[in-house]
PDB file of C-alpha atoms in Angstrom:
ATOM      1  CA  MET A 475      24.395 -14.602 -15.625  1.00 78.00           C
ATOM      2  CA  LYS A 476      24.153 -14.398 -11.864  1.00 86.00           C
ATOM      3  CA  LEU A 477      20.859 -14.278  -9.996  1.00 88.00           C
ATOM      4  CA  ARG A 478      22.061 -11.227  -8.104  1.00 89.00           C
ATOM      5  CA  GLN A 479      22.652  -9.408 -11.394  1.00 91.00           C
ATOM      6  CA  LEU A 480      19.141 -10.295 -12.564  1.00 91.00           C
ATOM      7  CA  ALA A 481      17.630  -8.944  -9.341  1.00 89.00           C
ATOM      8  CA  TYR A 482      19.648  -5.742  -9.685  1.00 90.00           C
ATOM      9  CA  PHE A 483      18.625  -5.361 -13.322  1.00 92.00           C
ATOM     10  CA  VAL A 484      14.932  -5.835 -12.480  1.00 90.00           C
ATOM     11  CA  LYS A 485      15.139  -3.101  -9.846  1.00 89.00           C
ATOM     12  CA  VAL A 486      16.862  -0.667 -12.246  1.00 92.00           C
ATOM     13  CA  VAL A 487      14.191  -1.195 -14.920  1.00 92.00           C
ATOM     14  CA  GLU A 488      11.362  -0.784 -12.403  1.00 88.00           C
ATOM     15  CA  VAL A 489      12.788   2.388 -10.900  1.00 88.00           C
ATOM     16  CA  GLY A 490      14.063   3.825 -14.191  1.00 91.00           C
ATOM     17  CA  ASN A 491      17.041   5.396 -12.475  1.00 91.00           C
ATOM     18  CA  ILE A 492      20.328   3.778 -11.381  1.00 92.00           C
ATOM     19  CA  THR A 493      20.887   6.211  -8.509  1.00 91.00           C
ATOM     20  CA  ARG A 494      17.450   5.590  -6.960  1.00 88.00           C
ATOM     21  CA  ALA A 495      17.743   1.840  -7.586  1.00 89.00           C
ATOM     22  CA  ALA A 496      21.111   1.801  -5.786  1.00 90.00           C
ATOM     23  CA  GLU A 497      19.536   3.598  -2.814  1.00 88.00           C
ATOM     24  CA  GLN A 498      16.722   1.051  -2.595  1.00 84.00           C
ATOM     25  CA  LEU A 499      19.197  -1.834  -2.925  1.00 87.00           C
ATOM     26  CA  ASN A 500      21.527  -0.244  -0.351  1.00 86.00           C
ATOM     27  CA  LEU A 501      24.399  -0.328  -2.868  1.00 89.00           C
ATOM     28  CA  ALA A 502      26.867   2.249  -4.092  1.00 92.00           C
ATOM     29  CA  GLN A 503      25.765   3.676  -7.429  1.00 91.00           C
ATOM     30  CA  THR A 504      29.141   2.805  -8.956  1.00 92.00           C
ATOM     31  CA  ALA A 505      28.880  -0.818  -7.822  1.00 91.00           C
ATOM     32  CA  LEU A 506      25.401  -1.176  -9.276  1.00 92.00           C
ATOM     33  CA  GLY A 507      26.505   0.401 -12.549  1.00 91.00           C
ATOM     34  CA  ILE A 508      29.372  -2.080 -12.814  1.00 92.00           C
ATOM     35  CA  GLN A 509      27.012  -5.023 -12.233  1.00 92.00           C
ATOM     36  CA  ILE A 510      24.712  -3.841 -15.030  1.00 92.00           C
ATOM     37  CA  ARG A 511      27.671  -3.234 -17.380  1.00 92.00           C
ATOM     38  CA  ASN A 512      28.989  -6.729 -16.634  1.00 92.00           C
ATOM     39  CA  LEU A 513      25.581  -8.185 -17.449  1.00 92.00           C
ATOM     40  CA  GLU A 514      25.507  -6.312 -20.777  1.00 92.00           C
ATOM     41  CA  ASP A 515      29.079  -7.419 -21.568  1.00 92.00           C
ATOM     42  CA  ASN A 516      28.254 -11.017 -20.747  1.00 91.00           C
ATOM     43  CA  LEU A 517      25.199 -10.999 -23.028  1.00 92.00           C
ATOM     44  CA  GLN A 518      26.971  -8.823 -25.622  1.00 93.00           C
ATOM     45  CA  ILE A 519      23.921  -6.614 -26.166  1.00 93.00           C
ATOM     46  CA  PRO A 520      22.776  -3.245 -24.726  1.00 93.00           C
ATOM     47  CA  LEU A 521      20.056  -3.703 -22.132  1.00 94.00           C
ATOM     48  CA  LEU A 522      19.468  -0.076 -21.128  1.00 94.00           C
ATOM     49  CA  ASP A 523      19.092   3.228 -22.934  1.00 93.00           C
ATOM     50  CA  ARG A 524      20.738   5.896 -20.809  1.00 90.00           C
ATOM     51  CA  HIS A 525      19.292   9.412 -21.034  1.00 89.00           C
ATOM     52  CA  SER A 526      19.007  12.611 -18.998  1.00 85.00           C
ATOM     53  CA  ARG A 527      15.916  11.376 -17.102  1.00 86.00           C
ATOM     54  CA  GLY A 528      17.510   8.073 -16.124  1.00 90.00           C
ATOM     55  CA  VAL A 529      17.369   4.759 -17.953  1.00 92.00           C
ATOM     56  CA  SER A 530      14.846   2.674 -19.865  1.00 92.00           C
ATOM     57  CA  ALA A 531      14.988  -0.886 -21.140  1.00 93.00           C
ATOM     58  CA  THR A 532      15.942  -1.588 -24.740  1.00 94.00           C
ATOM     59  CA  PRO A 533      13.877  -4.276 -26.546  1.00 94.00           C
ATOM     60  CA  ALA A 534      16.468  -6.825 -25.440  1.00 95.00           C
ATOM     61  CA  GLY A 535      16.395  -5.376 -21.946  1.00 93.00           C
ATOM     62  CA  MET A 536      12.604  -5.642 -21.755  1.00 93.00           C
ATOM     63  CA  LEU A 537      12.772  -9.287 -22.829  1.00 94.00           C
ATOM     64  CA  LEU A 538      15.371  -9.966 -20.129  1.00 93.00           C
ATOM     65  CA  TYR A 539      13.279  -8.062 -17.574  1.00 92.00           C
ATOM     66  CA  GLU A 540      10.186 -10.172 -18.304  1.00 89.00           C
ATOM     67  CA  ARG A 541      12.157 -13.429 -18.168  1.00 91.00           C
ATOM     68  CA  ALA A 542      14.003 -12.314 -15.021  1.00 90.00           C
ATOM     69  CA  ILE A 543      10.679 -11.676 -13.280  1.00 87.00           C
ATOM     70  CA  GLU A 544       9.609 -15.234 -14.104  1.00 86.00           C
ATOM     71  CA  ILE A 545      12.953 -16.690 -12.962  1.00 89.00           C
ATOM     72  CA  LEU A 546      13.032 -14.793  -9.666  1.00 87.00           C
ATOM     73  CA  GLN A 547       9.404 -15.624  -8.930  1.00 82.00           C
ATOM     74  CA  ARG A 548       9.984 -19.336  -9.571  1.00 84.00           C
ATOM     75  CA  ILE A 549      13.042 -19.287  -7.310  1.00 86.00           C
ATOM     76  CA  GLU A 550      11.052 -17.609  -4.535  1.00 80.00           C
ATOM     77  CA  GLU A 551       8.190 -20.094  -4.960  1.00 78.00           C
ATOM     78  CA  THR A 552      10.665 -22.977  -4.827  1.00 83.00           C
ATOM     79  CA  ARG A 553      12.318 -21.592  -1.701  1.00 79.00           C
ATOM     80  CA  ARG A 554       8.993 -21.248   0.086  1.00 75.00           C
ATOM     81  CA  ASP A 555       7.726 -24.653  -1.052  1.00 77.00           C
ATOM     82  CA  LEU A 556      10.925 -26.321   0.180  1.00 80.00           C
ATOM     83  CA  ILE A 557      10.505 -24.599   3.542  1.00 75.00           C
ATOM     84  CA  ALA A 558       6.929 -25.914   3.736  1.00 71.00           C
ATOM     85  CA  LEU A 559       8.069 -29.404   2.689  1.00 76.00           C
ATOM     86  CA  GLY A 560      10.536 -29.372   5.547  1.00 74.00           C
ATOM     87  CA  GLY A 561       7.721 -28.764   7.997  1.00 70.00           C
ATOM     88  CA  GLU A 562       8.535 -25.145   8.668  1.00 77.00           C
ATOM     89  CA  ARG A 563       6.002 -22.360   8.273  1.00 81.00           C
ATOM     90  CA  ILE A 564       6.370 -19.925   5.371  1.00 83.00           C
ATOM     91  CA  ARG A 565       7.183 -16.448   6.658  1.00 88.00           C
ATOM     92  CA  ILE A 566       5.138 -13.636   5.111  1.00 91.00           C
ATOM     93  CA  ARG A 567       6.011 -10.051   5.968  1.00 93.00           C
ATOM     94  CA  PHE A 568       2.654  -8.316   5.766  1.00 96.00           C
ATOM     95  CA  GLY A 569       1.995  -4.582   6.006  1.00 97.00           C
ATOM     96  CA  ALA A 570      -1.271  -2.814   6.808  1.00 97.00           C
ATOM     97  CA  THR A 571      -2.267   0.742   7.662  1.00 96.00           C
ATOM     98  CA  PRO A 572      -3.177   2.000  11.161  1.00 94.00           C
ATOM     99  CA  SER A 573      -6.862   2.425  10.282  1.00 95.00           C
ATOM    100  CA  ILE A 574      -7.090  -1.210   9.138  1.00 97.00           C
ATOM    101  CA  LEU A 575      -5.323  -2.624  12.176  1.00 96.00           C
ATOM    102  CA  LYS A 576      -7.372  -0.494  14.574  1.00 94.00           C
ATOM    103  CA  LEU A 577     -10.559  -2.042  13.209  1.00 96.00           C
ATOM    104  CA  ILE A 578      -9.546  -5.664  12.546  1.00 96.00           C
ATOM    105  CA  GLY A 579      -5.928  -6.038  13.745  1.00 95.00           C
ATOM    106  CA  THR A 580      -6.631  -8.448  16.608  1.00 94.00           C
ATOM    107  CA  GLU A 581      -9.046 -10.495  14.527  1.00 95.00           C
ATOM    108  CA  LEU A 582      -6.537 -10.635  11.654  1.00 95.00           C
ATOM    109  CA  LEU A 583      -3.745 -11.995  13.866  1.00 94.00           C
ATOM    110  CA  VAL A 584      -5.943 -14.553  15.623  1.00 94.00           C
ATOM    111  CA  ALA A 585      -7.565 -15.709  12.371  1.00 95.00           C
ATOM    112  CA  ALA A 586      -4.211 -15.997  10.588  1.00 94.00           C
ATOM    113  CA  ASN A 587      -2.885 -18.254  13.339  1.00 91.00           C
ATOM    114  CA  ALA A 588      -5.975 -20.473  13.141  1.00 93.00           C
ATOM    115  CA  GLN A 589      -6.665 -20.476   9.399  1.00 92.00           C
ATOM    116  CA  LEU A 590      -3.140 -20.392   7.945  1.00 91.00           C
ATOM    117  CA  PRO A 591      -1.241 -23.115   9.853  1.00 87.00           C
ATOM    118  CA  GLY A 592       1.532 -23.219   7.254  1.00 84.00           C
ATOM    119  CA  ILE A 593       2.195 -19.463   7.340  1.00 89.00           C
ATOM    120  CA  ALA A 594       3.915 -17.288   9.928  1.00 90.00           C
ATOM    121  CA  LEU A 595       2.454 -13.821   9.422  1.00 92.00           C
ATOM    122  CA  GLU A 596       4.654 -10.925  10.529  1.00 94.00           C
ATOM    123  CA  VAL A 597       2.550  -7.752  10.611  1.00 95.00           C
ATOM    124  CA  VAL A 598       3.977  -4.260  10.116  1.00 96.00           C
ATOM    125  CA  GLU A 599       1.870  -1.126  10.742  1.00 95.00           C
ATOM    126  CA  GLU A 600       2.683   2.016   8.718  1.00 94.00           C
ATOM    127  CA  LEU A 601       1.040   4.677   6.589  1.00 93.00           C
ATOM    128  CA  SER A 602       0.305   3.690   2.989  1.00 94.00           C
ATOM    129  CA  PHE A 603       3.206   5.530   1.374  1.00 93.00           C
ATOM    130  CA  MET A 604       5.650   4.000   3.873  1.00 93.00           C
ATOM    131  CA  LEU A 605       4.302   0.514   3.150  1.00 95.00           C
ATOM    132  CA  THR A 606       4.687   1.079  -0.585  1.00 93.00           C
ATOM    133  CA  ASP A 607       8.278   2.249  -0.107  1.00 90.00           C
ATOM    134  CA  ALA A 608       9.035  -0.856   1.976  1.00 92.00           C
ATOM    135  CA  LEU A 609       7.441  -3.046  -0.693  1.00 90.00           C
ATOM    136  CA  GLU A 610       9.655  -1.503  -3.374  1.00 85.00           C
ATOM    137  CA  ARG A 611      12.745  -2.061  -1.212  1.00 84.00           C
ATOM    138  CA  GLY A 612      11.840  -5.732  -0.807  1.00 84.00           C
ATOM    139  CA  GLU A 613      11.246  -5.414   2.948  1.00 90.00           C
ATOM    140  CA  LEU A 614       7.616  -6.610   2.767  1.00 93.00           C
ATOM    141  CA  ASP A 615       5.932  -9.418   0.841  1.00 92.00           C
ATOM    142  CA  TYR A 616       2.326  -8.149   0.789  1.00 95.00           C
ATOM    143  CA  VAL A 617       0.612  -4.953   1.877  1.00 96.00           C
ATOM    144  CA  LEU A 618      -2.947  -3.759   2.343  1.00 97.00           C
ATOM    145  CA  ALA A 619      -2.582  -0.071   1.582  1.00 97.00           C
ATOM    146  CA  TYR A 620      -4.446   2.769  -0.074  1.00 96.00           C
ATOM    147  CA  ASP A 621      -4.097   4.397  -3.497  1.00 95.00           C
ATOM    148  CA  ILE A 622      -0.996   2.488  -4.596  1.00 94.00           C
ATOM    149  CA  GLU A 623       0.121   3.903  -7.927  1.00 90.00           C
ATOM    150  CA  GLU A 624       0.879   1.786 -10.991  1.00 88.00           C
ATOM    151  CA  ASN A 625       4.415   0.425 -10.897  1.00 84.00           C
ATOM    152  CA  PRO A 626       5.951  -2.255 -13.159  1.00 81.00           C
ATOM    153  CA  GLY A 627       7.571  -3.873 -10.146  1.00 82.00           C
ATOM    154  CA  ILE A 628       4.353  -4.196  -8.133  1.00 89.00           C
ATOM    155  CA  ARG A 629       1.201  -6.179  -8.738  1.00 89.00           C
ATOM    156  CA  ARG A 630      -1.862  -4.583  -7.175  1.00 92.00           C
ATOM    157  CA  MET A 631      -5.534  -5.523  -6.882  1.00 94.00           C
ATOM    158  CA  ALA A 632      -8.219  -2.971  -5.947  1.00 96.00           C
ATOM    159  CA  LEU A 633     -10.526  -4.357  -3.246  1.00 96.00           C
ATOM    160  CA  MET A 634     -12.543  -1.537  -1.697  1.00 96.00           C
ATOM    161  CA  GLU A 635     -13.267   2.175  -2.038  1.00 97.00           C
ATOM    162  CA  GLU A 636     -13.697   4.189   1.161  1.00 97.00           C
ATOM    163  CA  ASP A 637     -15.197   7.598   1.907  1.00 96.00           C
ATOM    164  CA  LEU A 638     -12.970   9.911   3.945  1.00 96.00           C
ATOM    165  CA  LEU A 639     -14.551  11.892   6.769  1.00 96.00           C
ATOM    166  CA  HIS A 640     -14.316  15.370   8.217  1.00 96.00           C
ATOM    167  CA  VAL A 641     -13.723  15.008  11.958  1.00 96.00           C
ATOM    168  CA  SER A 642     -14.110  17.626  14.678  1.00 95.00           C
ATOM    169  CA  ALA A 643     -14.942  17.995  18.356  1.00 94.00           C
ATOM    170  CA  PRO A 644     -18.631  18.437  19.284  1.00 93.00           C
ATOM    171  CA  ASN A 645     -19.476  22.149  19.466  1.00 85.00           C
ATOM    172  CA  GLY A 646     -23.019  22.062  20.803  1.00 74.00           C
ATOM    173  CA  LYS A 647     -24.477  22.921  17.412  1.00 77.00           C
ATOM    174  CA  GLN A 648     -26.160  20.624  14.920  1.00 70.00           C
ATOM    175  CA  GLN A 649     -23.464  18.616  13.144  1.00 78.00           C
ATOM    176  CA  ASP A 650     -25.551  15.968  11.402  1.00 80.00           C
ATOM    177  CA  GLY A 651     -25.427  14.930   7.767  1.00 87.00           C
ATOM    178  CA  ASP A 652     -22.781  15.412   5.117  1.00 92.00           C
ATOM    179  CA  ILE A 653     -20.472  18.392   4.902  1.00 94.00           C
ATOM    180  CA  SER A 654     -19.356  20.062   1.674  1.00 94.00           C
ATOM    181  CA  PHE A 655     -15.690  19.958   0.730  1.00 95.00           C
ATOM    182  CA  ARG A 656     -15.471  23.747   0.958  1.00 94.00           C
ATOM    183  CA  GLN A 657     -16.780  23.655   4.534  1.00 93.00           C
ATOM    184  CA  ALA A 658     -14.517  20.724   5.424  1.00 94.00           C
ATOM    185  CA  VAL A 659     -11.312  22.609   4.547  1.00 94.00           C
ATOM    186  CA  ALA A 660     -12.374  26.041   5.832  1.00 92.00           C
ATOM    187  CA  GLY A 661     -11.193  25.573   9.430  1.00 90.00           C
ATOM    188  CA  ASP A 662      -7.786  24.896  11.003  1.00 94.00           C
ATOM    189  CA  LEU A 663      -6.813  21.502   9.605  1.00 96.00           C
ATOM    190  CA  ALA A 664      -4.328  19.002  11.005  1.00 95.00           C
ATOM    191  CA  LEU A 665      -2.980  16.532   8.433  1.00 95.00           C
ATOM    192  CA  VAL A 666      -0.075  14.109   8.131  1.00 90.00           C
ATOM    193  CA  SER A 667       2.838  14.343   5.671  1.00 83.00           C
ATOM    194  CA  ASN A 668       2.451  15.753   2.174  1.00 86.00           C
ATOM    195  CA  ARG A 669       3.289  12.239   0.927  1.00 86.00           C
ATOM    196  CA  ASP A 670       0.236  10.860   2.689  1.00 90.00           C
ATOM    197  CA  ILE A 671      -2.748   9.794   0.575  1.00 90.00           C
ATOM    198  CA  ILE A 672      -5.226  11.994   2.428  1.00 93.00           C
ATOM    199  CA  TRP A 673      -3.064  15.108   2.046  1.00 93.00           C
ATOM    200  CA  ARG A 674      -2.804  14.434  -1.688  1.00 92.00           C
ATOM    201  CA  ARG A 675      -6.539  13.820  -2.119  1.00 93.00           C
ATOM    202  CA  VAL A 676      -7.364  17.036  -0.245  1.00 94.00           C
ATOM    203  CA  GLN A 677      -4.906  19.117  -2.262  1.00 93.00           C
ATOM    204  CA  GLU A 678      -5.992  17.599  -5.591  1.00 93.00           C
ATOM    205  CA  THR A 679      -9.650  18.319  -4.861  1.00 94.00           C
ATOM    206  CA  ALA A 680      -8.909  21.837  -3.606  1.00 94.00           C
ATOM    207  CA  SER A 681      -6.865  22.603  -6.712  1.00 94.00           C
ATOM    208  CA  ARG A 682      -9.647  21.357  -8.980  1.00 94.00           C
ATOM    209  CA  LEU A 683     -12.192  23.567  -7.182  1.00 94.00           C
ATOM    210  CA  SER A 684      -9.788  26.529  -6.741  1.00 95.00           C
ATOM    211  CA  VAL A 685     -10.338  26.361  -2.979  1.00 93.00           C
ATOM    212  CA  ASP A 686      -7.751  27.395  -0.386  1.00 91.00           C
ATOM    213  CA  VAL A 687      -6.848  24.806   2.236  1.00 92.00           C
ATOM    214  CA  LYS A 688      -5.732  25.972   5.664  1.00 87.00           C
ATOM    215  CA  ILE A 689      -3.348  23.330   7.039  1.00 91.00           C
ATOM    216  CA  THR A 690      -2.413  24.729  10.437  1.00 94.00           C
ATOM    217  CA  TYR A 691      -0.802  21.575  11.850  1.00 94.00           C
ATOM    218  CA  GLN A 692       1.338  19.055   9.967  1.00 92.00           C
ATOM    219  CA  VAL A 693       1.896  16.128  12.310  1.00 89.00           C
ATOM    220  CA  GLN A 694       3.538  12.764  11.547  1.00 84.00           C
ATOM    221  CA  SER A 695       1.074  10.832  13.710  1.00 88.00           C
ATOM    222  CA  ASN A 696      -2.613  10.074  13.417  1.00 91.00           C
ATOM    223  CA  GLU A 697      -2.831   9.750  17.196  1.00 92.00           C
ATOM    224  CA  ALA A 698      -1.368  13.234  17.670  1.00 94.00           C
ATOM    225  CA  ILE A 699      -3.818  14.657  15.135  1.00 95.00           C
ATOM    226  CA  LYS A 700      -6.686  12.910  16.913  1.00 95.00           C
ATOM    227  CA  ALA A 701      -5.563  14.507  20.199  1.00 95.00           C
ATOM    228  CA  LEU A 702      -5.710  17.960  18.569  1.00 96.00           C
ATOM    229  CA  VAL A 703      -9.226  17.210  17.336  1.00 96.00           C
ATOM    230  CA  LEU A 704     -10.350  15.917  20.746  1.00 95.00           C
ATOM    231  CA  HIS A 705      -9.160  19.145  22.369  1.00 94.00           C
ATOM    232  CA  GLY A 706     -11.015  21.223  19.800  1.00 94.00           C
ATOM    233  CA  VAL A 707      -7.762  22.795  18.595  1.00 95.00           C
ATOM    234  CA  ALA A 708      -8.048  21.520  15.024  1.00 95.00           C
ATOM    235  CA  GLN A 709     -10.235  19.622  12.597  1.00 96.00           C
ATOM    236  CA  SER A 710      -9.030  16.931  10.232  1.00 96.00           C
ATOM    237  CA  ILE A 711      -9.907  14.637   7.352  1.00 96.00           C
ATOM    238  CA  MET A 712      -9.473  11.013   8.345  1.00 95.00           C
ATOM    239  CA  PRO A 713     -10.636   7.462   7.650  1.00 95.00           C
ATOM    240  CA  TYR A 714     -13.308   6.053   9.929  1.00 96.00           C
ATOM    241  CA  GLY A 715     -10.956   3.434  11.398  1.00 95.00           C
ATOM    242  CA  ILE A 716      -8.755   5.992  13.127  1.00 95.00           C
ATOM    243  CA  VAL A 717     -11.641   7.625  15.019  1.00 96.00           C
ATOM    244  CA  ALA A 718     -14.163   4.763  15.267  1.00 95.00           C
ATOM    245  CA  GLU A 719     -14.071   4.477  19.069  1.00 95.00           C
ATOM    246  CA  GLU A 720     -14.278   8.233  19.621  1.00 96.00           C
ATOM    247  CA  VAL A 721     -17.194   8.503  17.175  1.00 94.00           C
ATOM    248  CA  LYS A 722     -19.068   5.722  19.006  1.00 94.00           C
ATOM    249  CA  THR A 723     -18.556   7.479  22.361  1.00 95.00           C
ATOM    250  CA  LYS A 724     -19.485  10.851  20.788  1.00 93.00           C
ATOM    251  CA  GLN A 725     -16.149  12.444  21.647  1.00 95.00           C
ATOM    252  CA  ILE A 726     -15.624  13.187  17.953  1.00 95.00           C
ATOM    253  CA  VAL A 727     -18.133  14.076  15.248  1.00 95.00           C
ATOM    254  CA  ALA A 728     -17.421  12.447  11.865  1.00 95.00           C
ATOM    255  CA  ARG A 729     -19.228  13.580   8.728  1.00 95.00           C
ATOM    256  CA  ARG A 730     -18.997  12.286   5.185  1.00 95.00           C
ATOM    257  CA  ILE A 731     -17.541  14.852   2.772  1.00 95.00           C
ATOM    258  CA  ALA A 732     -19.761  15.641  -0.218  1.00 90.00           C
ATOM    259  CA  ARG A 733     -19.852  18.006  -3.172  1.00 88.00           C
ATOM    260  CA  PRO A 734     -17.451  16.428  -4.054  1.00 94.00           C
ATOM    261  CA  ALA A 735     -16.744  13.313  -2.026  1.00 93.00           C
ATOM    262  CA  VAL A 736     -13.158  12.548  -1.040  1.00 94.00           C
ATOM    263  CA  LYS A 737     -12.352   8.845  -1.358  1.00 95.00           C
ATOM    264  CA  ARG A 738      -9.447   6.445  -1.293  1.00 96.00           C
ATOM    265  CA  THR A 739      -9.016   2.930  -2.714  1.00 97.00           C
ATOM    266  CA  LEU A 740      -7.704  -0.098  -0.835  1.00 97.00           C
ATOM    267  CA  PHE A 741      -5.277  -2.397  -2.680  1.00 97.00           C
ATOM    268  CA  LEU A 742      -3.531  -5.647  -1.917  1.00 96.00           C
ATOM    269  CA  ALA A 743      -0.079  -5.408  -3.476  1.00 95.00           C
ATOM    270  CA  HIS A 744       3.081  -7.489  -3.684  1.00 91.00           C
ATOM    271  CA  PRO A 745       6.361  -7.380  -5.637  1.00 88.00           C
ATOM    272  CA  ALA A 746       5.921  -8.720  -9.163  1.00 81.00           C
ATOM    273  CA  HIS A 747       8.697 -11.284  -8.741  1.00 77.00           C
ATOM    274  CA  ARG A 748       7.529 -12.693  -5.423  1.00 71.00           C
ATOM    275  CA  GLY A 749       4.852 -15.169  -4.548  1.00 63.00           C
ATOM    276  CA  PHE A 750       4.412 -18.829  -3.692  1.00 60.00           C
ATOM    277  CA  ALA A 751       2.790 -21.741  -5.442  1.00 55.00           C
ATOM    278  CA  ASP A 752      -0.076 -22.381  -3.029  1.00 66.00           C
ATOM    279  CA  GLU A 753      -1.155 -18.745  -2.736  1.00 81.00           C
ATOM    280  CA  LYS A 754      -4.926 -19.247  -2.903  1.00 85.00           C
ATOM    281  CA  PRO A 755      -5.519 -19.988   0.810  1.00 88.00           C
ATOM    282  CA  PHE A 756      -3.677 -16.798   1.740  1.00 91.00           C
ATOM    283  CA  LEU A 757      -5.626 -14.712  -0.797  1.00 92.00           C
ATOM    284  CA  ALA A 758      -8.911 -16.256   0.371  1.00 93.00           C
ATOM    285  CA  PHE A 759      -7.928 -15.299   3.930  1.00 94.00           C
ATOM    286  CA  ILE A 760      -7.290 -11.693   2.830  1.00 95.00           C
ATOM    287  CA  ASP A 761     -10.705 -11.674   1.130  1.00 95.00           C
ATOM    288  CA  ARG A 762     -12.325 -12.682   4.415  1.00 95.00           C
ATOM    289  CA  MET A 763     -10.429  -9.985   6.300  1.00 96.00           C
ATOM    290  CA  VAL A 764     -11.466  -7.319   3.783  1.00 96.00           C
ATOM    291  CA  GLU A 765     -15.070  -8.466   4.145  1.00 96.00           C
ATOM    292  CA  ARG A 766     -14.746  -7.947   7.915  1.00 96.00           C
ATOM    293  CA  LEU A 767     -13.142  -4.556   7.303  1.00 97.00           C
ATOM    294  CA  THR A 768     -16.044  -3.597   5.035  1.00 96.00           C
ATOM    295  CA  VAL A 769     -18.506  -4.457   7.802  1.00 96.00           C
ATOM    296  CA  GLU A 770     -16.547  -2.412  10.350  1.00 96.00           C
ATOM    297  CA  VAL A 771     -16.227   0.633   8.072  1.00 96.00           C
ATOM    298  CA  GLY A 772     -19.972   0.374   7.449  1.00 95.00           C
ATOM    299  CA  PRO A 773     -21.665   2.824   5.072  1.00 95.00           C
ATOM    300  CA  TYR A 774     -18.329   4.432   4.185  1.00 96.00           C
ATOM    301  CA  ALA A 775     -17.046   1.229   2.500  1.00 96.00           C
ATOM    302  CA  HIS A 776     -17.787   0.251  -1.105  1.00 96.00           C
ATOM    303  CA  PRO A 777     -16.442  -3.200  -2.171  1.00 95.00           C
ATOM    304  CA  ILE A 778     -14.829  -3.395  -5.618  1.00 94.00           C
ATOM    305  CA  ASP A 779     -13.551  -6.923  -6.190  1.00 90.00           C
ATOM    306  CA  ARG A 780     -12.406 -10.160  -4.583  1.00 90.00           C
ATOM    307  CA  LEU A 781      -9.003 -11.803  -4.862  1.00 88.00           C
ATOM    308  CA  ILE A 782     -10.614 -15.250  -5.181  1.00 85.00           C
ATOM    309  CA  PRO A 783     -14.033 -15.567  -6.904  1.00 74.00           C
ATOM    310  CA  THR A 784     -16.751 -16.689  -4.489  1.00 62.00           C
ATOM    311  CA  GLU A 785     -17.335 -19.999  -6.274  1.00 54.00           C
ATOM    312  CA  GLN A 786     -13.616 -20.857  -5.958  1.00 58.00           C
ATOM    313  CA  ALA A 787     -13.244 -19.558  -2.404  1.00 53.00           C
ATOM    314  CA  ASP A 788     -15.706 -22.186  -1.166  1.00 51.00           C
ATOM    315  CA  PHE A 789     -13.164 -24.887  -2.055  1.00 44.00           C
ATOM    316  CA  VAL A 790     -10.097 -23.193  -0.523  1.00 51.00           C
TER     317      VAL A 790
END
C-alpha cells in the first residue's frame, strides 16, 4: 500500500462519491478510480460498494478507513514534531469568518505570536461555507466557523451559540427591543449566497412558519450589504460582529430576532486525519480567543463548551 492511495481512499469514503472526491483532490476521475482499483487488487478484497448514489465502504473498507485515519494522523503528527525538533515553527493554516476577525482579529494575531512561539499561524478570512469547503480540500488545518454539518472526515467541537440580528438604518421611529421573525423578513432584505448559513437559517425558519421572505438583493459581500443598509436601501439579518462599529455609532440599528429566535453555532473543526502531538496549548489558546469573542458579542453570545477543561487549562 502507498500512503497516497490511503489518502485518496479516505477522501472517497468521506465524500461518498468518486467524481466529487476527484474534484476535491484535483485529480482526473479516471486516475482516482484506477488508484482505488489498484488498492483493492493489492489487498485482494472489495473496499467499496458502488451504487447509483455513489460509493460506500464495505466492512473491509471501513476497517481500512479507520486504520488509514490513524496512520495519516500519526504521519502528520510526526512531520510536525520533527519540524519543531529542528527548531522551526509549526505552520497552521487557520480559517475564521469575517465577523470573528472584525471583533478579535488583531488581538488573535498578536496573542498567537506571543503565546504560541512554536507555531506560525496563517489566518484566512472567508464565509463559513467557504472555510468548510477549504477544510475538506485539505487547504486549511483548523477553522472557526458556524453551523458546520456532521462529516466523517471532519472533527468538530461546538463552542458558542450566537443570536442573529435584524439590522436597518435609523428611521426616526422607535426601534428598541426585539423584533419578531415575521417583521424581520417583511422588508427588502439583502443577504449573501444561498449557501451561506444565515440564508439557510432564514429560509428554514420561514418555511417552518409558512412566511414569505423578500430577498431583494443577493450580494456576495457583507461589506456591500452593510453599505445598502447604511443607505437605507435594504435591511438584513447579520451577526453582531459585522455591524458592531456602526451599531456603537448609531449608524445602524440592530435588534435581536424573537418569536422565534434565529441562531447559529460556532465550531472549531479540523480534518479527522490531521493534528499534532502537543495540541493542548493551541486548543487552550483558541479557548481564550473564544472567551474574548464571547465578551465582544455580549448578550448575543451563549457559551456551550471549552476545548480544554478549566482545571487542565491552568496547567497549559
